[in-house]
XYZ file of C-alpha atoms in Angstrom:
643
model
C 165.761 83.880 138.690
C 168.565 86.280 136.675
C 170.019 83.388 134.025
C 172.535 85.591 133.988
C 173.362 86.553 137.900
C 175.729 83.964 139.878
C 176.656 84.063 143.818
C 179.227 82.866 145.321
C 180.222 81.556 149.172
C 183.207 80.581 150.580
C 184.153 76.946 151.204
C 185.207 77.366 154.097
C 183.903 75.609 157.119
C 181.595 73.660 154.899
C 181.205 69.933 155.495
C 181.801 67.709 152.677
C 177.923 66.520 152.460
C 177.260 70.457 151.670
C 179.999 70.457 149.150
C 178.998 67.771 147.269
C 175.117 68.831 147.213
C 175.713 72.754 146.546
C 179.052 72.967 145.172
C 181.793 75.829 145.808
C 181.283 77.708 142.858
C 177.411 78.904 142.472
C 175.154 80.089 144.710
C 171.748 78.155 144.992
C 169.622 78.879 142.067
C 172.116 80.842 140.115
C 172.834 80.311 137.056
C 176.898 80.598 135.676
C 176.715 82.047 132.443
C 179.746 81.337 129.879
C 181.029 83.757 127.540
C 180.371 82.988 124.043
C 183.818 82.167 123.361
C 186.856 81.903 126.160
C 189.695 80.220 126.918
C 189.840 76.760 128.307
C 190.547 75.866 131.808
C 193.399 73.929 133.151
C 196.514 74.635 130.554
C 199.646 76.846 130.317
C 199.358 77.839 126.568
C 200.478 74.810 124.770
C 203.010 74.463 121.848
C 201.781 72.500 119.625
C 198.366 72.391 117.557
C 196.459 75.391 115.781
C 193.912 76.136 113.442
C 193.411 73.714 110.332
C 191.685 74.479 107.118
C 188.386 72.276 106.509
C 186.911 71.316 102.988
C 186.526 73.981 101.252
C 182.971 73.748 100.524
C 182.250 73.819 104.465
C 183.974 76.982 104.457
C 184.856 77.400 108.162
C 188.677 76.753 110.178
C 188.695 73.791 112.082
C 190.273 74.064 115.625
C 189.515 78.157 115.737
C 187.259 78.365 118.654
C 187.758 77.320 122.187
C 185.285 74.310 123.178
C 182.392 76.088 125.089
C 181.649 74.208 128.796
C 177.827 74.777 129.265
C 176.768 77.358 132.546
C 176.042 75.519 135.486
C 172.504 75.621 136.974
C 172.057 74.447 140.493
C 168.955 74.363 142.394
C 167.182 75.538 145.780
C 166.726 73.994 148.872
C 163.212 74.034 149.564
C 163.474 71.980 152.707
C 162.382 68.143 151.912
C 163.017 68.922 148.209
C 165.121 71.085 145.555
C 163.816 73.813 143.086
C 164.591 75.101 139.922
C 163.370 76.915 136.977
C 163.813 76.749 133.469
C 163.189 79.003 130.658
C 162.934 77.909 126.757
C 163.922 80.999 124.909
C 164.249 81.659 121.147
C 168.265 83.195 120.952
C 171.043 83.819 118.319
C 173.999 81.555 119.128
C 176.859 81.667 117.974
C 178.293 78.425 116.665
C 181.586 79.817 115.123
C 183.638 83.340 114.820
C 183.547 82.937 111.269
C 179.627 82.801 110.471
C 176.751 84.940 111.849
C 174.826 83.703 114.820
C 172.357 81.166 114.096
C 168.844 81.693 115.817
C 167.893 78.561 117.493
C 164.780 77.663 120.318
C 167.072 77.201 123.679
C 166.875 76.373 127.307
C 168.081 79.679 128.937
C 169.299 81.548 125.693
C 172.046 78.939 125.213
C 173.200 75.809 123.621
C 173.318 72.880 124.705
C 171.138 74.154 127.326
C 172.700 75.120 131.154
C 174.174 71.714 132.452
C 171.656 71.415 135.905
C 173.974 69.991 138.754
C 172.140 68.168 141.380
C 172.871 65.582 144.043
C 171.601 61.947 144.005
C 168.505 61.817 146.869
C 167.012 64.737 146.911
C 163.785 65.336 145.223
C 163.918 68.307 142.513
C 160.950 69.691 141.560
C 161.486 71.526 138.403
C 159.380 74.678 136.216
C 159.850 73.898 132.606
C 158.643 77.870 131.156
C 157.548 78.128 127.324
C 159.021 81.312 126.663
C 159.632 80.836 122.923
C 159.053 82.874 119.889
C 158.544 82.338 116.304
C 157.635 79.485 114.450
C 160.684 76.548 114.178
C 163.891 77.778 113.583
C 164.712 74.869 111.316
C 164.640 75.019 107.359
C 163.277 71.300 105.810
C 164.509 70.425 102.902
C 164.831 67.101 100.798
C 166.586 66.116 97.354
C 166.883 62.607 95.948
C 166.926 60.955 92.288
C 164.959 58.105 90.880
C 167.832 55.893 90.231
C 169.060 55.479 93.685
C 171.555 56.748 96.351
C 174.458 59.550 95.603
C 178.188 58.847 95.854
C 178.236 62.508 96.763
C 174.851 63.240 98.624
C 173.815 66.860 99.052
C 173.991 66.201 102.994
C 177.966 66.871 102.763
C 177.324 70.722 102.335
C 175.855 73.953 103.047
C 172.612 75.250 101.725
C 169.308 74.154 100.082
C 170.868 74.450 96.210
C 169.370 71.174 94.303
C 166.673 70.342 97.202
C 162.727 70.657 97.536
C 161.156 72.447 101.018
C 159.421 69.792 103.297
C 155.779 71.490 103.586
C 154.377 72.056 106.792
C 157.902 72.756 108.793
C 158.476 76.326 108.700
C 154.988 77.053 110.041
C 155.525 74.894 113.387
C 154.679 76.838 116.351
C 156.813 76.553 119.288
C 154.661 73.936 121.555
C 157.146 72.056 123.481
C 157.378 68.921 125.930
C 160.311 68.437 128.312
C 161.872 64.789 128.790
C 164.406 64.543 131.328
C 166.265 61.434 129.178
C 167.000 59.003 131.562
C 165.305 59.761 135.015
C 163.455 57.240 136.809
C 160.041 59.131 137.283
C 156.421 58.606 136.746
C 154.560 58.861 133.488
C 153.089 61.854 134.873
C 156.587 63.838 135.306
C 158.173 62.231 131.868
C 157.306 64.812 129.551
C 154.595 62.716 127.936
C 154.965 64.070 124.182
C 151.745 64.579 123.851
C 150.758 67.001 127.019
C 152.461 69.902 124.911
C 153.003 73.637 126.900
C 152.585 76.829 124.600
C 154.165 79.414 125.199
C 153.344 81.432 128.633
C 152.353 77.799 129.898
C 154.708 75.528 132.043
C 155.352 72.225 132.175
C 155.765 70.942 136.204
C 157.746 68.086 137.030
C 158.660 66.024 140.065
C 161.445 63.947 139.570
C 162.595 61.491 142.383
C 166.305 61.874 141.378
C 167.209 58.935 143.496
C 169.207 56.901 141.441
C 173.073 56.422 140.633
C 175.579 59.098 140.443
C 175.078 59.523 136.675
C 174.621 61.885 133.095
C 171.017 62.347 131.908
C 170.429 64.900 129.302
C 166.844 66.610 128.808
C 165.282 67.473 125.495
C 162.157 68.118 123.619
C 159.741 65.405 123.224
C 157.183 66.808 121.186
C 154.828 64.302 119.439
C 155.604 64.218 115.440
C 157.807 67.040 115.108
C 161.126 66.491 118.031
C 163.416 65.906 114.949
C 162.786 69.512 114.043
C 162.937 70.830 117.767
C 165.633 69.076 119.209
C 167.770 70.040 115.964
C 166.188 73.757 116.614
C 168.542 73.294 120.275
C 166.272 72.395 122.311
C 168.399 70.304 124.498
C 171.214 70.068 127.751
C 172.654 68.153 130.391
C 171.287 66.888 133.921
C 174.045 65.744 136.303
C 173.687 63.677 139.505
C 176.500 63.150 142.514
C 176.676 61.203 145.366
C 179.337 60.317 148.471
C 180.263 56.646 146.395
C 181.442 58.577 143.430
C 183.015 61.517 145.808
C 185.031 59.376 147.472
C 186.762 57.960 144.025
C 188.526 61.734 143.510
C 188.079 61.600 140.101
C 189.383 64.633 137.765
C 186.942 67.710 138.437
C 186.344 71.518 138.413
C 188.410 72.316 135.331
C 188.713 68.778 134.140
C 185.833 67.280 134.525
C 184.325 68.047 131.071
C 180.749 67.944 129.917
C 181.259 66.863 125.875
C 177.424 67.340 123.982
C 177.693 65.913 120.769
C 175.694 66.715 117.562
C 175.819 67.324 113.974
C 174.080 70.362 111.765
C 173.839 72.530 108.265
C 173.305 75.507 107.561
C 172.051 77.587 104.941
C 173.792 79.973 102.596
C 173.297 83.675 101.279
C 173.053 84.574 97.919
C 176.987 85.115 97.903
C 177.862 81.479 99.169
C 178.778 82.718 102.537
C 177.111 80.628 105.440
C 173.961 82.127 106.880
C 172.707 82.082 110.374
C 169.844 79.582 109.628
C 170.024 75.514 110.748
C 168.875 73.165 107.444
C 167.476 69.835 108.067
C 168.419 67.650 104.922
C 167.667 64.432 104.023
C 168.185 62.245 101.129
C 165.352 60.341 99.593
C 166.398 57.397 97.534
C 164.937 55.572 94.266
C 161.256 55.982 93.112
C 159.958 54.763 96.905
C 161.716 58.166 98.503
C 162.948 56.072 100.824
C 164.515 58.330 103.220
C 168.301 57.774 104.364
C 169.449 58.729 108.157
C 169.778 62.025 108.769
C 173.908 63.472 108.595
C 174.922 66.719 108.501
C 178.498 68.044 107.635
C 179.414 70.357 110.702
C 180.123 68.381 113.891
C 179.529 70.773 117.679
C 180.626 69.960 120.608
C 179.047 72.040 123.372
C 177.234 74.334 120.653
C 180.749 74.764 118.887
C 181.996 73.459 115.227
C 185.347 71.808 115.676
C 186.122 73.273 119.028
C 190.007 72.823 121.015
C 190.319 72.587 124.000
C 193.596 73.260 125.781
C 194.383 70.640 128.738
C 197.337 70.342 131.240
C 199.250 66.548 130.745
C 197.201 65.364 133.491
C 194.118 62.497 133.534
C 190.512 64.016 132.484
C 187.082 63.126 132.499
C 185.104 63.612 129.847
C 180.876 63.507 130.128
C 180.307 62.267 126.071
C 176.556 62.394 124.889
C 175.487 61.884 121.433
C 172.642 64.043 121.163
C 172.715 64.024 117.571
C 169.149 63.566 115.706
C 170.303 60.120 113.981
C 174.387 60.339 113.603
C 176.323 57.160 115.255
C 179.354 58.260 116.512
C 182.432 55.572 116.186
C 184.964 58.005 118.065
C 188.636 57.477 118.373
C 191.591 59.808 119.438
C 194.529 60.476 117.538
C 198.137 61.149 118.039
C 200.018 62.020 114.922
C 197.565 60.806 112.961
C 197.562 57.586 114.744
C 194.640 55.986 117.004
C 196.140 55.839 120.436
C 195.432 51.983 121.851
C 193.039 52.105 125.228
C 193.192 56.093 125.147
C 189.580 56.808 126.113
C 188.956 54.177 129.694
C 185.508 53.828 130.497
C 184.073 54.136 134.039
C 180.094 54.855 133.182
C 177.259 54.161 130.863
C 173.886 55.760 130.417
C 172.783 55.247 133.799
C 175.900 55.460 135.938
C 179.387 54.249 137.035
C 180.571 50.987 136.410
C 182.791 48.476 138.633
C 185.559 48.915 137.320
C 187.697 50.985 134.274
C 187.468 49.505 130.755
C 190.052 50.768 128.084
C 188.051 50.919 124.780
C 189.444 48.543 122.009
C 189.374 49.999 118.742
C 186.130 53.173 118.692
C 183.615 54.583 121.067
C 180.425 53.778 119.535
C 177.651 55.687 120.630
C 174.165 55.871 118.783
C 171.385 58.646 119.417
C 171.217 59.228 122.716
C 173.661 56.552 124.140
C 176.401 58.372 126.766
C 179.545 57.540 128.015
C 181.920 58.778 131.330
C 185.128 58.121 129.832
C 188.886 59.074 131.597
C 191.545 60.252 128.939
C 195.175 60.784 130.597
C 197.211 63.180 128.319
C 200.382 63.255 130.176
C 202.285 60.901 127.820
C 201.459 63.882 124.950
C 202.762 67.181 126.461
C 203.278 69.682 124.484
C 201.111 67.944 121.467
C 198.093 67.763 119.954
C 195.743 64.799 119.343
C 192.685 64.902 117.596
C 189.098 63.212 118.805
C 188.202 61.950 115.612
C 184.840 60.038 113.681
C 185.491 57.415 111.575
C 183.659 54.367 109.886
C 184.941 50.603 110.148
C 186.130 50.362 106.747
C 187.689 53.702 106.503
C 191.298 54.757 107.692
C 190.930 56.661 111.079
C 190.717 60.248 110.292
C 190.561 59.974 106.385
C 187.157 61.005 104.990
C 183.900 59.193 102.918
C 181.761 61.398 101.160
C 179.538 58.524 100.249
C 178.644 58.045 103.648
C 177.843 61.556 104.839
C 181.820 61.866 106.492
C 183.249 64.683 104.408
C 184.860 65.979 107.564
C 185.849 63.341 110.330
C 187.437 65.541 112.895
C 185.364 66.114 115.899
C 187.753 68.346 118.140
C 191.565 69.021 118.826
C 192.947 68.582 122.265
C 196.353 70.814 123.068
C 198.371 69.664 125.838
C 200.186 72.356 127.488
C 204.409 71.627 127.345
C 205.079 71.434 131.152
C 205.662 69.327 133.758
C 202.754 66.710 134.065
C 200.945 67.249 137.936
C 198.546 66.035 139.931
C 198.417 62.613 141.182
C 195.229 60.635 140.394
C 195.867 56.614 140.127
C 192.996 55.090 138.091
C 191.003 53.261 140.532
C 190.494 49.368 140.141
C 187.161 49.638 141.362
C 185.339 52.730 140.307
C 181.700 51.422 141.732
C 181.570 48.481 144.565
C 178.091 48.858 144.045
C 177.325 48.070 140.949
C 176.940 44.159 139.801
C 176.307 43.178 136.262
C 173.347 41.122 135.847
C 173.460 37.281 134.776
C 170.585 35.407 133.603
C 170.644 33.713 137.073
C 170.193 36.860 138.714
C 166.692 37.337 136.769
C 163.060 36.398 139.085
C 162.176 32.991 137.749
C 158.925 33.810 136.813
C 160.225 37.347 134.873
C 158.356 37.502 131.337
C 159.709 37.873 127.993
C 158.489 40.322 125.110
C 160.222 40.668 122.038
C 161.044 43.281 119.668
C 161.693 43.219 115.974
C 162.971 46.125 113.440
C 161.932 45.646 110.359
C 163.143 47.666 107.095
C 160.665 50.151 104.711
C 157.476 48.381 104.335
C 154.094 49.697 102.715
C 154.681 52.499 103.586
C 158.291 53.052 102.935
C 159.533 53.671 105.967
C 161.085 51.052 108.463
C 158.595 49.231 111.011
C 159.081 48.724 114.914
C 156.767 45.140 115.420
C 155.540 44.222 119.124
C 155.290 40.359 119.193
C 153.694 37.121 120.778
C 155.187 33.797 120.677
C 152.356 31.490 118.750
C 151.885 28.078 118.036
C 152.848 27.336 114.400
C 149.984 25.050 113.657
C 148.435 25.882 110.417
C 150.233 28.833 109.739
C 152.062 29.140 106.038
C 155.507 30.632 105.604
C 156.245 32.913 104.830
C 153.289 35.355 106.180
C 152.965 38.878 106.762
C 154.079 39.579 110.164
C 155.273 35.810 111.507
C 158.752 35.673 112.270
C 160.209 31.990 113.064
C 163.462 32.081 115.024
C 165.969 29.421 115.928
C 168.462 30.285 118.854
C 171.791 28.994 119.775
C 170.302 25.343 121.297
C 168.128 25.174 118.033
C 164.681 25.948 119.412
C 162.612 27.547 117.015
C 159.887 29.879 118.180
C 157.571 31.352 115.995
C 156.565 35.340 117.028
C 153.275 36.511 115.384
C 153.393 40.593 114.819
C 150.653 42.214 117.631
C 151.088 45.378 116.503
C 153.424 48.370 114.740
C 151.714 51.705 114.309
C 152.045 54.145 117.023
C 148.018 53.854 117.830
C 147.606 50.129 117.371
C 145.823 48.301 119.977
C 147.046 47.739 123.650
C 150.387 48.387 124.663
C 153.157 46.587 126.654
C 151.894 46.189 130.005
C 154.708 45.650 132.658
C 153.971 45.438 136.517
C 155.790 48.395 138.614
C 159.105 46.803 140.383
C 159.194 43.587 138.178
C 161.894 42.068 135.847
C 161.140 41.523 132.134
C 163.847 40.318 129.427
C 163.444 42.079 126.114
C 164.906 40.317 122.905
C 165.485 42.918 120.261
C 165.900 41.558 116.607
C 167.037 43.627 113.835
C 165.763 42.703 110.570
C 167.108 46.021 108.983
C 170.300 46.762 107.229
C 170.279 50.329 109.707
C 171.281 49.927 113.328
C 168.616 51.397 115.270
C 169.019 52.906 119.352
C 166.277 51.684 121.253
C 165.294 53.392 124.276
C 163.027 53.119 126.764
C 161.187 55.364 129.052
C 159.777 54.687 133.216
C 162.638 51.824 133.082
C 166.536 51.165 132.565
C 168.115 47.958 132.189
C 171.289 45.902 131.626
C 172.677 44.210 128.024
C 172.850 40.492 128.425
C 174.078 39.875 124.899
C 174.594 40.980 121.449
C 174.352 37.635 119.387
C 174.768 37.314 115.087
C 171.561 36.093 113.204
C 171.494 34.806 109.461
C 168.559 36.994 108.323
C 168.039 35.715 104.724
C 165.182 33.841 105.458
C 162.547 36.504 106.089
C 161.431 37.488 102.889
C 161.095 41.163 102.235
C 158.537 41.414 99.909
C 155.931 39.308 101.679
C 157.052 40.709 105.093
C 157.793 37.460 107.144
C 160.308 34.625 107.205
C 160.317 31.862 104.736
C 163.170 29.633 106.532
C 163.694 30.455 110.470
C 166.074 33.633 111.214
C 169.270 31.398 112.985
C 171.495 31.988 115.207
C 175.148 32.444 113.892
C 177.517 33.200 116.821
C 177.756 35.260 119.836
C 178.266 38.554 119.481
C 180.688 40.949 121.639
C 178.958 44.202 124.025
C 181.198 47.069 124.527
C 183.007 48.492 127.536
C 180.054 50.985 127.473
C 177.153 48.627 126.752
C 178.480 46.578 130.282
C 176.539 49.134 132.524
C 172.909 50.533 133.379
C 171.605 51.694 130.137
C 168.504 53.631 128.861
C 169.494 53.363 125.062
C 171.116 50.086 123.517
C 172.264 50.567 119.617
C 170.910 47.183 117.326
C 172.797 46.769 114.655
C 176.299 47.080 113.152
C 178.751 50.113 114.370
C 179.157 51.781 110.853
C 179.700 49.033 108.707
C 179.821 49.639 104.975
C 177.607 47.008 104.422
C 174.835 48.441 103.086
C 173.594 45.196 100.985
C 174.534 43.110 104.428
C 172.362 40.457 105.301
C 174.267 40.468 108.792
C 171.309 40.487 111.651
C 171.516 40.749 115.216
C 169.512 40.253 118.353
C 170.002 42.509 121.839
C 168.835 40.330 124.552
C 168.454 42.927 127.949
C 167.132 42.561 131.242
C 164.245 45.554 132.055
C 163.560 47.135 135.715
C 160.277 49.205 135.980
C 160.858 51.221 139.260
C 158.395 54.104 138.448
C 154.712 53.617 136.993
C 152.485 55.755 134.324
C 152.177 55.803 130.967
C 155.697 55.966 128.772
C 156.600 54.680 125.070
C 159.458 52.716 124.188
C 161.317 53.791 120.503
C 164.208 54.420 118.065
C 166.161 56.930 119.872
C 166.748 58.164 115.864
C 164.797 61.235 115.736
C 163.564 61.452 112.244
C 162.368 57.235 112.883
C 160.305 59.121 115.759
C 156.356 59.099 113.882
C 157.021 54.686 113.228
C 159.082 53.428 115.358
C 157.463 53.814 118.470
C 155.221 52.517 120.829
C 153.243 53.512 124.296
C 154.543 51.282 127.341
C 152.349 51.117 130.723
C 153.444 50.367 134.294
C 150.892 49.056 136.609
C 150.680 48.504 139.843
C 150.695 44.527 140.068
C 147.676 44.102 142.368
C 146.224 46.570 139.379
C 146.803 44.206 136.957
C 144.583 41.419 138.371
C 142.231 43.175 140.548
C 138.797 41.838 140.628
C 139.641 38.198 139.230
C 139.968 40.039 135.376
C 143.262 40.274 133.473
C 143.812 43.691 132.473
């Protein structure tokens, strides 16, 4: 395949089934290669908006480049299944027209990687090919100080001035394992992070692909070491279609935009200027070198810092993925400096559409790895220009916190062209007649229960994921390491016994292929934490407040039961199938909070193998996670023995 060859055919005298599975703009197989920079789609030039100066120690013009919309990559008909290719290549990107292109380990030579199109139903069959050079493109570096955090962390600029080198990074070779995030497939097909490919080897993958209309993103998986690979680019969309979403006529071609989100650094030369080299930088904190979440100070969107992108006053649709390493995202959009009320409706989650539109109250929160299929109309704003924005609850919308790693809140500029408004979408009351949200009454009543608790930096100063078991209490003392008692809203107290919290301890979660299981998540941690889960998606049933003050921190169990407080409130985009759910507060400055919470969702297991379930935050990736197996249910049992 020629990455950068396309074809083209004529729509004409095509059915509709053939336009929705090969499109009308790309030959099968062909890839539609971008321009590093162009103009956007869809808009007269507009006559309002421009270029805006950033802070001046990030040293680049806000609002200078056109957004980027990733090259399409479509696959082939091979008969009773679809092919495709794909090539990781080491490439210079560039990420801005005022700084030097930054070399970075890609899918097809570009970043994000090419957005694969593909239609709901047929079987794809894909060649993942390690064709990468060099060790990591990624400098590691850390800084910290003995008597605790910075009001002004070195995370809020360029360079490695004032930081240490993290040993052992620069000499990464470029192994690589490919996780389609998202897809319902076999732990053979998953990208198991361990099965690495080198390069000249290829990874092979079957992928059902039978599953909702939806936006799945693929990126490295690499045991130990994705933090540094996924930040080296190693990441891009996977869309799905099918004849329920089709028949909606929702805002496409032009306006149906793909909207990767992610945050970097870069280094510096020996004159200041900004180099073509991505730093990794964390802050360690106190004697401990306790390490705070990653945050960098330049925000991309499609492989571009502080992008526009010029739109007609007509409705949009906008594909939003947080493929940050660890940044949450709290996103709002901005009219004269102003959040605009129910701007951004909501019409899918993670794993497809919803029933119906939700306008978003307040900010978009989405964690590592969460995504959302939003519809903005920009009619009422012709001829301005709004602002999508990142803020913190707390902090004015648009105004910026150096103490917590938001020196620069502006995410992108939108400029709506000064004409007419066209076209004549009506936002649909339902959007999917399909899809039912689940009640506990909906579950099997025999469906079993694990639970799941996040625990701040223990022993060995870095926070815990604990499996648990629900035990009898008798002769136990509290508080003890590892027993958690908790009280729910009736005022049942259970006590949960820790089975195990290292990546290699003991047996894992065993779930039988096509059952139900309800997982209760319970964040002991002042950090919210996206948990994800591979082979498996699943719906929230609540988001409920716990009083956490009884589990003492020291001896690493609860002294007085953890109690339920009140009910909490799930977001338009936490209403639909989901692969990632974010526990814990939406950027709260509460950093001495003693605020917990508990994430009670329903689990499907439609696909069997070997997976993991973990904190979607990349640099949590070597402690917070854990294998998960699906079995076969006559497997479980066979021969009279409980496996």
């Amino acid at each position: 395949m020629d990455p950068t060859a396309s074809e083209t055919f004529e729509p004409s005298g095509l059915n509709r089934r053939t336009v929705l599975r090969y499109g009308t703009m790309a030959g099968l197989g062909a890839l539609v290669t971008a321009a590093p920079f162009f103009k956007s789609h869809g808009a007269a030039a507009a006559t309002a908006g421009g270029p805006e100066p950033s802070a001046p120690e990030l040293k680049l013009t806000k609002f200078k480049d056109p957004l980027r919309i990733p090259p399409v990559l479509r696959p082939r008909d091979r008969g009773d299944h679809d092919e495709l290719t794909v090539r990781l290549r080491t490439a210079d990107v560039t990420v801005h027209s005022e700084m030097p292109p930054v070399t970075m380990w890609t899918y097809e030579g570009v970043f994000p990687g090419p957005t694969i199109k593909t239609v709901s139903g047929r079987p794809l069959r894909v060649v993942w090919e390690n064709q990468l050079t060099g060790n990591v493109p990624v400098k590691a570096v850390d800084f910290g100080s003995a008597t605790g955090r910075s009001p002004d962390p070195l995370t809020n600029y360029p360079g490695t001035q004032g930081t240490q080198e993290v040993q052992g990074v620069a000499d990464l070779p470029p192994w690589a394992a490919v996780h389609l995030h998202g897809m319902l497939t076999g732990g053979g097909n998953d990208g198991w992070m361990e099965n690495l490919i080198g390069p000249g080897d290829v990874q092979l993958s079957a992928y059902p692909n039978d599953q909702a209309a939806t936006t799945l993103w693929y990126h490295d998986h690499t045991h130990h070491v994705s933090r540094f690979s996924v930040y080296a680019g190693l990441a891009g969309l996977f869309l799905s279609r099918n004849e329920e979403e089709e028949a909606l006529d929702l805002p496409d071609g032009a306006r149906d935009v793909p909207l990767v989100l992610c945050d970097r650094n870069f280094d510096v030369d020996e004159s200041g200027a900004l180099a073509g080299r991505l730093v990794h930088k964390v802050e360690m904190i106190g004697p401990q070198r306790l390490m705070r979440v990653h945050a960098a100070p330049y925000t991309l969107v499609n492989g571009v810092v502080w992008p526009y992108l010029d739109v007609a006053p007509r409705w949009y649709r906008f594909r939003i993925v947080n493929a940050s390493n660890s940044r949450l995202y709290r996103l709002m959009l901005l009219a004269d400096g102003k959040p605009v009320p129910g701007a951004l409706k909501v019409i899918g989650t993670d794993q497809g559409l919803i029933d119906k539109p939700l306008a978003v109250d307040g900010s978009l929160n989405l964690s590592a790895g969460e995504r959302a299929d939003v519809l903005v109309d920009f009619s009422a704003f012709r001829g301005q220009a709004l602002k999508l924005v990142n803020t913190l609850d707390g902090v004015a919308p648009g105004a910026s916190d150096k103490r917590n790693d938001l020196l620069e809140p502006d995410v992108m500029q939108f400029r709506v062209a000064d004409q007419r408004p066209s076209g004549r979408f009506v936002l649909p009351e339902v959007v999917s007649p399909t899809f039912k949200r689940l009640t506990h009454d909906d579950l099997p009543h025999d469906h079993a229960h694990r639970w799941v608790v996040t625990v701040g930096p223990g022993s060995t100063n870095l926070p815990e994921l604990w499996e648990m078991e629900e035990v009898d209490p008798a002769g136990i003392t509290f508080p003890s390491p590892g027993v958690i008692q908790v009280q729910d809203a009736e005022g049942t107290v259970r006590t949960l016994r820790r089975t195990a919290m290292a990546y290699d301890d003991g047996k894992a979660f065993t779930a039988a292929h096509d059952s139900v299981e309800v997982w209760k998540y319970l964040n002991l941690a002042v950090a919210p934490h996206p948990m994800h889960i591979h082979l498996a998606h699943f719906q929230v049933l609540s988001r409920d407040n716990y009083d956490i003050t009884g589990f003492d921190r020291v001896t690493r169990g609860s002294a007085k039961p953890i109690a339920f407080k009140s009910a909490g409130v799930l977001e338009a985009h936490e209403l639909g199938e989901k692969d990632v759910i974010r526990l814990g507060s939406a950027g709260q400055l509460t950093p001495n909070s003693t605020v917990g919470e508990m994430i009670t969702v329903a689990v499907r297991f439609p696909v069997v193998g070997r997976g993991v379930h973990h904190c979607h935050m990349l640099e949590h990736e070597t402690h917070m996670m854990r294998p998960l197996v699906v079995s076969p249910a006559a497997h479980l049992h066979s021969g009279g023995h409980h496996h």
